[in-house]
Amino acid sequence: MGRSDEVLLEQWQRRRDADAFAELVQRHSGMVFSSCKRILRDPSLAEDVAQECFVALLQTRECVRASLGAWLHRIAVRRSIDRLRSDSRRRAREAAFAEPAATSVERNVAVDELLAHVDEAIADLADEYKPIVIGRFLENRTHADIARDLEMPESTVRHRLERGVERIRESLRKQGITVAVTSIVAALEQSAEAAPVALAARLNKLAVSGSAVAPVVVGGAAAAWLKAGLTVVVAAALGTGIWQVARSREIAVRETPASTVKTSANTANPVANAPIAPPRANAIPASAISINPAPVSADTSLSISGRVYDAKTGMGIFDVRVIARPNEGSAVQIAEAMTDAEGRYAINALHAGEYSVLLAGVPGYPLDLNSQVRKVTLTLGEVARDVDFALKKGIRIAGTVVSAEGNPVTDAVVLGVTFGSGRLFRARSAEGGAFVLFMTEPSDNLILRAETEDAESATLRDLSFTEDGLEGVTLTLDQIRTASISGEVVLPDGTPMKGAQLDLTRVDQGEELSWRNEETDTDGKFAIDRLASGEYSVLVTPAEIEYTSTDEEYLRIHLEPGQAVSGIRIVYGEKGGMAIAGRVIDSAGKPVANADVICHFGTESETAHTDADGRFMVTGLENKRYFLTVLHGQEMSRNVRFMAGTMDAEIVLPGKGIIVGRVLHADTGEPVRSFSFAYGKGNWIRDTLFRSSNRKAGTNGGFEISDIEEGEVPVAAWAPGFAPDAKLVTIKANEETHVELRLKEAAPFEGMVVNQEGEPIAGATVYFERSPELSDIKNAAAAHTDAEGRYKIESLPDIAKTICAFHSGYGIGATPVRGDGRIVLPAEASIEGMVTREDATVDARVSISYREEPQFMSDHRRLAPDGTYRFTCLSPGTAVVRVSERNGPSVERAVTIQAGQNLAADFTIERGTGEVVGAILDNGHPVTDVQLELRRIDGDSIESRRVFVDGDGGFQFDEVPAGELTLELERGGELADDARRKYEVKMTLREGETITQKIDLSQLR
């Protein structure tokens, strides 16, 4: 395909390269024109709007990171709908589709009538499906071409294409249009159309003319002038003021498109009495499509407004796309708006319902969807104001991608991640091989890698950068992708596994950035080529499961350059050993299909999946009691325990209920007009209930939360100027639970964050949670400091006792709620070290936490491949560093940290020669619900090992070093009121000795 869209657009934006713009026109003009034509049903009008779309592309400074085709399609759909809003064509089309399906005359729906709605459904698709559907059906590209462009396996493209079409069908169904998937595919395959020659010529002239001047803004009259002859018009318009030339971004005049909102079709039908036209030759039979208008609120006076701004400077961010996405199952459409020069936006003409408000990509500001999504509930006659987004400028990581010969490589993909964070950042190399990544936080363990279709670089690890970023990184594509593997995946009975996903991880490069995935075909066959040499691990996930279903490694293989390994046979689920089998049902006794059943014991786990009857079987187990957890969608069942060998296990998923709430002024009883609310899990109220990532926005004193598991849950509400209120409520299956929360007026908590020199710190995160994870502090944020270091917590719960502040490059500071609100951040401390076992590296996790200062953050991560670790942003105090070996012992040590100090703490995990074995009894009967921990004190370290007893109450600790030991027993399950849960037994173990302990709990009471 030559240069990518991203490269061409960048060349146009940077150098006004007319040839680059003309190539973009050639690639996408047909799709844009045909999309406009399907909606407008007027070729001439479609040309005008298509031309406007490319003028928008000519003007844009936006960095289109995903698919340019999807971006243009969105603009085409949005502007076509805008044009129709003031035109009778849309009213006629909606009225036609609003006719009842049960009519005396069987009505056929023409393909172009269907496609007019399909385009809107495509525009609303998730980003993972949209470019694939547009590329395949609207731009007539091959699966292989799309796969190369999106850098994914062709089988993944086909799989997502199928899912995308299914989501289009579901979107149409919500609009009252029931149509078969095959009918959608048939209609889409007829829809691709080339742009008229005259339009293509005008657009090419637009590129040439646009390259000679700064970006231009076209008004409605200017579009008509363009048709007459663009070159002449440019000269004339400059003299008459029809065109406005913007020489800087600050003074650019932008035509802000209206929000994309589907209006209700309850107006008079202008064609109600018109004769029924004969069906067209390409009509889809009425049997394939049924029309049932989706009921939506007729009130479209609702709106969502707010501001998008830089968290550090407070300045608004211009030209950000803000999207209001209705919750799943809603009958209304996605709506959007763009921010103005002050960062303000307003999404108008909305229907009542629940929305997720989020941002599209903002250049230079890496977004975190978990913390940047706002939940808003709109009720009739209300608006939601101050739905704001404070964005932190990304930290610039820049460098060059070169070939093995040292030549710059354009259009390479650059991947970055900080060790243990799991969040992936990506960029593409531009001309000259230059790339820029924007990261969120400083780090000492940045991992970078570059790749093209035919080569990849070695993974660079442990790169360090501060808020100032990192420059001069070189990634060399010196590892050629010439190896391959092929084979089949089958079930234990030999049945081929269609659509199973194989996840490959290149073990010798680390798991963070070196992975590939492929799906099996209808015969269970797979073929994965373009692999670099190295050692690979392969996991397998069934087709019906969304994510990697288990860490079970089915294949470990080493590949040499150019090596092709064929004939591989992977048998999924063939593990042998004992099993647990049974059925998963809901509270009404109906089977639950496609659920994950995770069977775990310590760090070991096995996963199975329920069939259509809710049945499952977990194999590969030993003779002991296991925890089973069931995941279905976003919900998790309560843990249940079964012995291996149980073949009739029944797991009942909890039923779901609804909370209907009222939020009132505690003194007046009047509804609180604008507030936030949230619910949690468990039967206690914790500070995490009030975190910003949990909240939803409510209006008019009322809210509703659906699909909540039965049982006791906490519910809270809060608002600026009021103290929060929270209650525990009991949810019953298939019932409404009513709750009333009363808010008392209260002043906000205000303060300032400074460093040890008293200088204000801008952009600090202020929170009141106890012991948040470092990676999760942004979700715990209650406020951020402004440019002068000041903060304001609008609504502070009574359970908050300490206010903390965090900023990278410092330790965490704190002030009591009863204090003056001034928080001093100490100089940053750090701790690093190495974990070994008999001079070998260890597969382990390392964590750090503060036991005496629980408001300080905790952190954890996996050891680097060389066995090293490093923690930064540490505060003065006593912390505990703990190393937990996978399927092995743990070692912990207390360390005293001072401000600005850099500490070293190495750990050695010993392998002893002793054993502790035995059985746990109660009045002579085996006890199977006991967890045992064996502890040994070694100088300033505490080593511990944990096991569960087996089905006979037996246990065994291997490779235990000699020393004074404490065996702690903790019973699970339901016990009598007078029964003890914990017991301790002390012993001395000599080198090479085996101690046998037959412990009867009845004798210890």
Short mmCIF file of C-alpha atoms in Angstrom, two decimals, residues 627-919:
data_model
loop_
_atom_site.label_atom_id
_atom_site.label_comp_id
_atom_site.label_asym_id
_atom_site.label_seq_id
_atom_site.Cartn_x
_atom_site.Cartn_y
_atom_site.Cartn_z
CA PHE A 627 -11.27 -22.48 45.45
CA LEU A 628 -13.55 -22.03 42.42
CA THR A 629 -14.42 -18.57 41.11
CA VAL A 630 -16.88 -18.00 38.29
CA LEU A 631 -16.56 -15.00 35.96
CA HIS A 632 -19.44 -14.12 33.68
CA GLY A 633 -19.24 -10.84 31.77
CA GLN A 634 -18.09 -8.20 34.24
CA GLU A 635 -19.50 -10.05 37.26
CA MET A 636 -17.73 -12.43 39.63
CA SER A 637 -19.35 -15.05 41.82
CA ARG A 638 -18.47 -15.58 45.44
CA ASN A 639 -15.60 -18.03 45.98
CA VAL A 640 -16.69 -21.60 46.69
CA ARG A 641 -14.54 -24.58 47.67
CA PHE A 642 -14.64 -28.16 46.39
CA MET A 643 -12.43 -31.18 46.80
CA ALA A 644 -10.75 -32.58 43.70
CA GLY A 645 -12.86 -35.56 42.59
CA THR A 646 -16.18 -33.72 43.07
CA MET A 647 -18.21 -34.39 39.92
CA ASP A 648 -21.57 -32.84 40.86
CA ALA A 649 -20.57 -29.34 41.97
CA GLU A 650 -23.30 -26.73 41.65
CA ILE A 651 -22.40 -23.05 41.62
CA VAL A 652 -25.25 -20.54 41.82
CA LEU A 653 -24.53 -17.04 40.57
CA PRO A 654 -26.25 -14.34 42.62
CA GLY A 655 -29.40 -12.71 41.32
CA LYS A 656 -29.52 -9.05 40.31
CA GLY A 657 -31.58 -6.20 41.74
CA ILE A 658 -32.06 -2.45 41.31
CA ILE A 659 -31.36 0.49 43.61
CA VAL A 660 -33.68 3.49 43.29
CA GLY A 661 -32.33 6.40 45.28
CA ARG A 662 -33.19 9.93 46.36
CA VAL A 663 -30.62 12.55 47.36
CA LEU A 664 -32.06 15.31 49.53
CA HIS A 665 -30.90 18.38 51.42
CA ALA A 666 -30.69 17.22 55.04
CA ASP A 667 -32.29 20.38 56.45
CA THR A 668 -34.89 21.33 53.86
CA GLY A 669 -35.76 17.96 52.33
CA GLU A 670 -35.42 19.51 48.85
CA PRO A 671 -33.81 17.44 46.08
CA VAL A 672 -30.12 18.10 45.49
CA ARG A 673 -30.01 19.18 41.88
CA SER A 674 -26.48 18.07 40.95
CA PHE A 675 -24.56 15.35 42.79
CA SER A 676 -22.34 12.31 42.42
CA PHE A 677 -23.19 8.81 43.57
CA ALA A 678 -21.55 5.39 43.70
CA TYR A 679 -22.01 1.91 45.08
CA GLY A 680 -19.48 -0.67 46.17
CA LYS A 681 -19.17 -4.31 47.12
CA GLY A 682 -19.04 -5.89 50.55
CA ASN A 683 -20.97 -5.09 53.69
CA TRP A 684 -18.91 -2.14 54.91
CA ILE A 685 -18.30 1.47 53.90
CA ARG A 686 -14.72 2.16 52.81
CA ASP A 687 -12.95 5.26 51.57
CA THR A 688 -12.57 3.66 48.13
CA LEU A 689 -16.33 4.08 47.68
CA PHE A 690 -15.79 7.81 47.09
CA ARG A 691 -13.01 7.54 44.52
CA SER A 692 -13.45 9.57 41.35
CA SER A 693 -13.29 6.56 39.04
CA ASN A 694 -16.39 5.03 40.71
CA ARG A 695 -18.65 8.04 40.63
CA LYS A 696 -21.64 8.71 38.41
CA ALA A 697 -23.32 12.06 37.98
CA GLY A 698 -26.95 12.48 39.05
CA THR A 699 -29.46 15.30 38.72
CA ASN A 700 -32.80 16.38 40.16
CA GLY A 701 -32.33 14.43 43.40
CA GLY A 702 -32.81 10.97 41.90
CA PHE A 703 -30.74 8.06 40.59
CA GLU A 704 -31.08 4.41 39.65
CA ILE A 705 -28.49 1.62 39.56
CA SER A 706 -29.37 -1.66 37.86
CA ASP A 707 -27.82 -5.13 37.69
CA ILE A 708 -26.46 -5.19 41.25
CA GLU A 709 -25.77 -8.57 42.83
CA GLU A 710 -28.09 -9.49 45.68
CA GLY A 711 -26.74 -9.01 49.17
CA GLU A 712 -25.62 -6.06 51.26
CA VAL A 713 -23.83 -3.23 49.41
CA PRO A 714 -22.77 0.32 50.35
CA VAL A 715 -24.28 3.30 48.50
CA ALA A 716 -23.06 6.90 48.80
CA ALA A 717 -23.86 10.35 47.41
CA TRP A 718 -21.97 13.63 47.64
CA ALA A 719 -22.06 17.11 46.13
CA PRO A 720 -20.07 20.36 46.29
CA GLY A 721 -20.94 22.25 49.46
CA PHE A 722 -22.22 19.13 51.23
CA ALA A 723 -20.71 16.34 53.30
CA PRO A 724 -21.25 12.86 51.77
CA ASP A 725 -23.83 10.43 53.08
CA ALA A 726 -23.49 6.65 52.80
CA LYS A 727 -25.65 3.68 53.81
CA LEU A 728 -25.64 -0.10 53.61
CA VAL A 729 -28.62 -1.45 51.68
CA THR A 730 -29.79 -5.01 51.12
CA ILE A 731 -30.37 -5.96 47.47
CA LYS A 732 -32.91 -8.66 46.63
CA ALA A 733 -33.01 -10.46 43.31
CA ASN A 734 -35.44 -9.02 40.73
CA GLU A 735 -36.62 -6.33 43.15
CA GLU A 736 -36.21 -2.59 43.58
CA THR A 737 -34.50 -1.39 46.75
CA HIS A 738 -35.23 2.22 47.71
CA VAL A 739 -32.70 4.34 49.59
CA GLU A 740 -32.73 7.95 50.74
CA LEU A 741 -29.47 9.82 51.26
CA ARG A 742 -29.48 13.19 53.06
CA LEU A 743 -26.61 15.60 52.54
CA LYS A 744 -25.65 18.14 55.18
CA GLU A 745 -24.11 21.43 54.14
CA ALA A 746 -20.36 21.52 54.76
CA ALA A 747 -17.45 23.70 53.70
CA PRO A 748 -14.91 22.26 51.26
CA PHE A 749 -11.49 21.17 52.52
CA GLU A 750 -8.83 23.46 51.08
CA GLY A 751 -5.08 23.55 51.30
CA MET A 752 -1.77 23.84 49.53
CA VAL A 753 0.97 21.43 48.43
CA VAL A 754 4.59 22.60 48.64
CA ASN A 755 8.07 21.10 48.61
CA GLN A 756 10.51 21.23 51.52
CA GLU A 757 11.62 24.71 50.42
CA GLY A 758 8.04 25.96 50.61
CA GLU A 759 7.65 26.27 46.83
CA PRO A 760 4.17 25.41 45.46
CA ILE A 761 3.80 22.19 43.47
CA ALA A 762 1.34 22.28 40.56
CA GLY A 763 -0.40 19.20 39.21
CA ALA A 764 -0.13 17.16 42.41
CA THR A 765 -2.74 14.46 43.07
CA VAL A 766 -4.59 14.90 46.38
CA TYR A 767 -6.38 11.90 47.93
CA PHE A 768 -7.68 10.54 51.23
CA GLU A 769 -7.65 6.77 50.61
CA ARG A 770 -5.59 4.45 52.75
CA SER A 771 -2.73 2.57 51.03
CA PRO A 772 -3.59 3.05 47.36
CA GLU A 773 -1.39 1.32 44.83
CA LEU A 774 1.03 3.70 43.11
CA SER A 775 -0.44 2.74 39.72
CA ASP A 776 -3.93 3.49 41.06
CA ILE A 777 -3.39 6.83 42.78
CA LYS A 778 -4.87 8.71 39.83
CA ASN A 779 -8.15 6.81 40.34
CA ALA A 780 -8.14 7.75 44.02
CA ALA A 781 -7.74 11.47 43.26
CA ALA A 782 -10.09 13.78 45.18
CA ALA A 783 -8.49 16.94 43.74
CA HIS A 784 -5.45 18.28 41.89
CA THR A 785 -3.37 21.32 42.70
CA ASP A 786 -3.51 24.36 40.44
CA ALA A 787 -0.62 26.45 39.14
CA GLU A 788 -0.18 27.96 42.64
CA GLY A 789 -0.20 24.58 44.39
CA ARG A 790 -3.68 25.07 45.86
CA TYR A 791 -6.35 22.37 46.02
CA LYS A 792 -9.98 22.09 47.06
CA ILE A 793 -11.84 18.89 48.01
CA GLU A 794 -15.46 19.84 47.48
CA SER A 795 -16.97 17.01 49.53
CA LEU A 796 -15.00 15.12 52.18
CA PRO A 797 -16.43 11.99 53.89
CA ASP A 798 -16.33 11.61 57.66
CA ILE A 799 -14.25 8.44 57.41
CA ALA A 800 -11.35 10.42 55.91
CA LYS A 801 -8.77 11.12 58.62
CA THR A 802 -5.70 12.09 56.59
CA ILE A 803 -5.21 14.05 53.35
CA CYS A 804 -2.25 13.01 51.20
CA ALA A 805 -0.59 14.41 48.08
CA PHE A 806 1.52 12.75 45.41
CA HIS A 807 3.67 14.10 42.62
CA SER A 808 6.30 12.19 40.69
CA GLY A 809 9.83 13.09 41.76
CA TYR A 810 8.79 13.47 45.43
CA GLY A 811 7.77 11.32 48.33
CA ILE A 812 4.18 11.40 49.56
CA GLY A 813 3.18 14.07 52.06
CA ALA A 814 0.22 14.11 54.44
CA THR A 815 -1.76 16.33 56.76
CA PRO A 816 -4.52 15.39 59.24
CA VAL A 817 -8.04 16.47 58.38
CA ARG A 818 -7.99 18.58 61.53
CA GLY A 819 -4.89 20.42 60.29
CA ASP A 820 -4.49 23.55 58.16
CA GLY A 821 -4.43 21.65 54.84
CA ARG A 822 -0.76 22.39 54.10
CA ILE A 823 1.00 19.31 52.70
CA VAL A 824 4.79 19.21 52.37
CA LEU A 825 6.20 16.72 49.89
CA PRO A 826 9.59 15.34 51.02
CA ALA A 827 12.52 14.66 48.73
CA GLU A 828 12.03 11.42 46.84
CA ALA A 829 13.61 8.27 48.29
CA SER A 830 14.21 5.00 46.45
CA ILE A 831 15.12 1.40 47.13
CA GLU A 832 16.61 -1.15 44.76
CA GLY A 833 18.12 -4.58 44.93
CA MET A 834 18.46 -8.08 43.53
CA VAL A 835 16.72 -11.33 44.41
CA THR A 836 18.65 -14.59 43.94
CA ARG A 837 18.41 -18.24 44.87
CA GLU A 838 21.68 -20.18 44.88
CA ASP A 839 23.18 -17.73 42.35
CA ALA A 840 20.17 -18.12 40.03
CA THR A 841 17.46 -15.55 39.24
CA VAL A 842 14.00 -16.02 40.66
CA ASP A 843 10.48 -15.80 39.16
CA ALA A 844 8.91 -13.64 41.84
CA ARG A 845 6.97 -10.51 42.70
CA VAL A 846 8.29 -7.82 44.99
CA SER A 847 6.11 -5.39 46.92
CA ILE A 848 6.54 -2.49 49.33
CA SER A 849 4.04 -1.16 51.87
CA TYR A 850 3.94 1.08 54.93
CA ARG A 851 2.41 -0.51 58.02
CA GLU A 852 2.80 2.42 60.38
CA GLU A 853 1.78 5.04 57.78
CA PRO A 854 -1.10 3.28 55.97
CA GLN A 855 -2.08 6.44 54.09
CA PHE A 856 1.15 6.17 52.06
CA MET A 857 1.04 4.31 48.80
CA SER A 858 1.97 0.69 48.26
CA ASP A 859 3.57 -0.69 45.12
CA HIS A 860 4.37 -4.04 43.59
CA ARG A 861 5.92 -5.42 40.42
CA ARG A 862 7.53 -8.47 38.92
CA LEU A 863 11.26 -8.83 39.09
CA ALA A 864 13.09 -7.83 35.94
CA PRO A 865 14.52 -10.78 33.95
CA ASP A 866 17.92 -10.26 35.62
CA GLY A 867 16.35 -10.48 39.09
CA THR A 868 16.56 -6.79 39.94
CA TYR A 869 13.88 -4.40 41.21
CA ARG A 870 13.57 -0.68 41.99
CA PHE A 871 10.94 1.43 43.79
CA THR A 872 10.84 5.23 43.59
CA CYS A 873 8.63 8.06 44.95
CA LEU A 874 9.10 6.69 48.47
CA SER A 875 8.40 8.63 51.66
CA PRO A 876 10.23 8.68 55.02
CA GLY A 877 9.07 5.98 57.40
CA THR A 878 9.23 2.26 58.06
CA ALA A 879 8.30 0.15 55.06
CA VAL A 880 8.18 -3.59 54.47
CA VAL A 881 9.69 -5.06 51.32
CA ARG A 882 8.34 -8.51 50.50
CA VAL A 883 9.54 -10.94 47.83
CA SER A 884 7.08 -13.70 46.88
CA GLU A 885 8.40 -16.50 44.70
CA ARG A 886 5.97 -18.09 42.28
CA ASN A 887 4.93 -21.44 43.83
CA GLY A 888 7.57 -20.93 46.52
CA PRO A 889 8.40 -19.14 49.75
CA SER A 890 8.18 -15.43 50.58
CA VAL A 891 10.78 -13.30 52.34
CA GLU A 892 10.07 -9.92 53.92
CA ARG A 893 12.22 -7.30 55.61
CA ALA A 894 11.45 -4.00 57.33
CA VAL A 895 13.49 -1.00 56.12
CA THR A 896 13.72 2.52 57.53
CA ILE A 897 13.56 5.18 54.82
CA GLN A 898 14.74 8.77 55.10
CA ALA A 899 13.90 11.64 52.75
CA GLY A 900 16.07 11.72 49.63
CA GLN A 901 17.79 8.44 50.54
CA ASN A 902 18.70 5.75 47.99
CA LEU A 903 18.65 2.34 49.70
CA ALA A 904 19.83 -1.09 48.60
CA ALA A 905 18.19 -4.31 49.78
CA ASP A 906 19.17 -7.66 48.28
CA PHE A 907 17.34 -10.90 49.05
CA THR A 908 18.44 -14.52 48.85
CA ILE A 909 15.81 -17.25 48.90
CA GLU A 910 17.31 -20.32 50.53
CA ARG A 911 16.64 -23.92 49.58
CA GLY A 912 16.95 -26.06 52.71
CA THR A 913 17.14 -29.81 53.12
CA GLY A 914 14.48 -30.31 55.80
CA GLU A 915 10.80 -31.24 55.63
CA VAL A 916 7.74 -30.64 57.77
CA VAL A 917 4.88 -33.07 57.05
CA GLY A 918 1.77 -34.25 58.81
CA ALA A 919 -2.01 -34.09 59.02
#
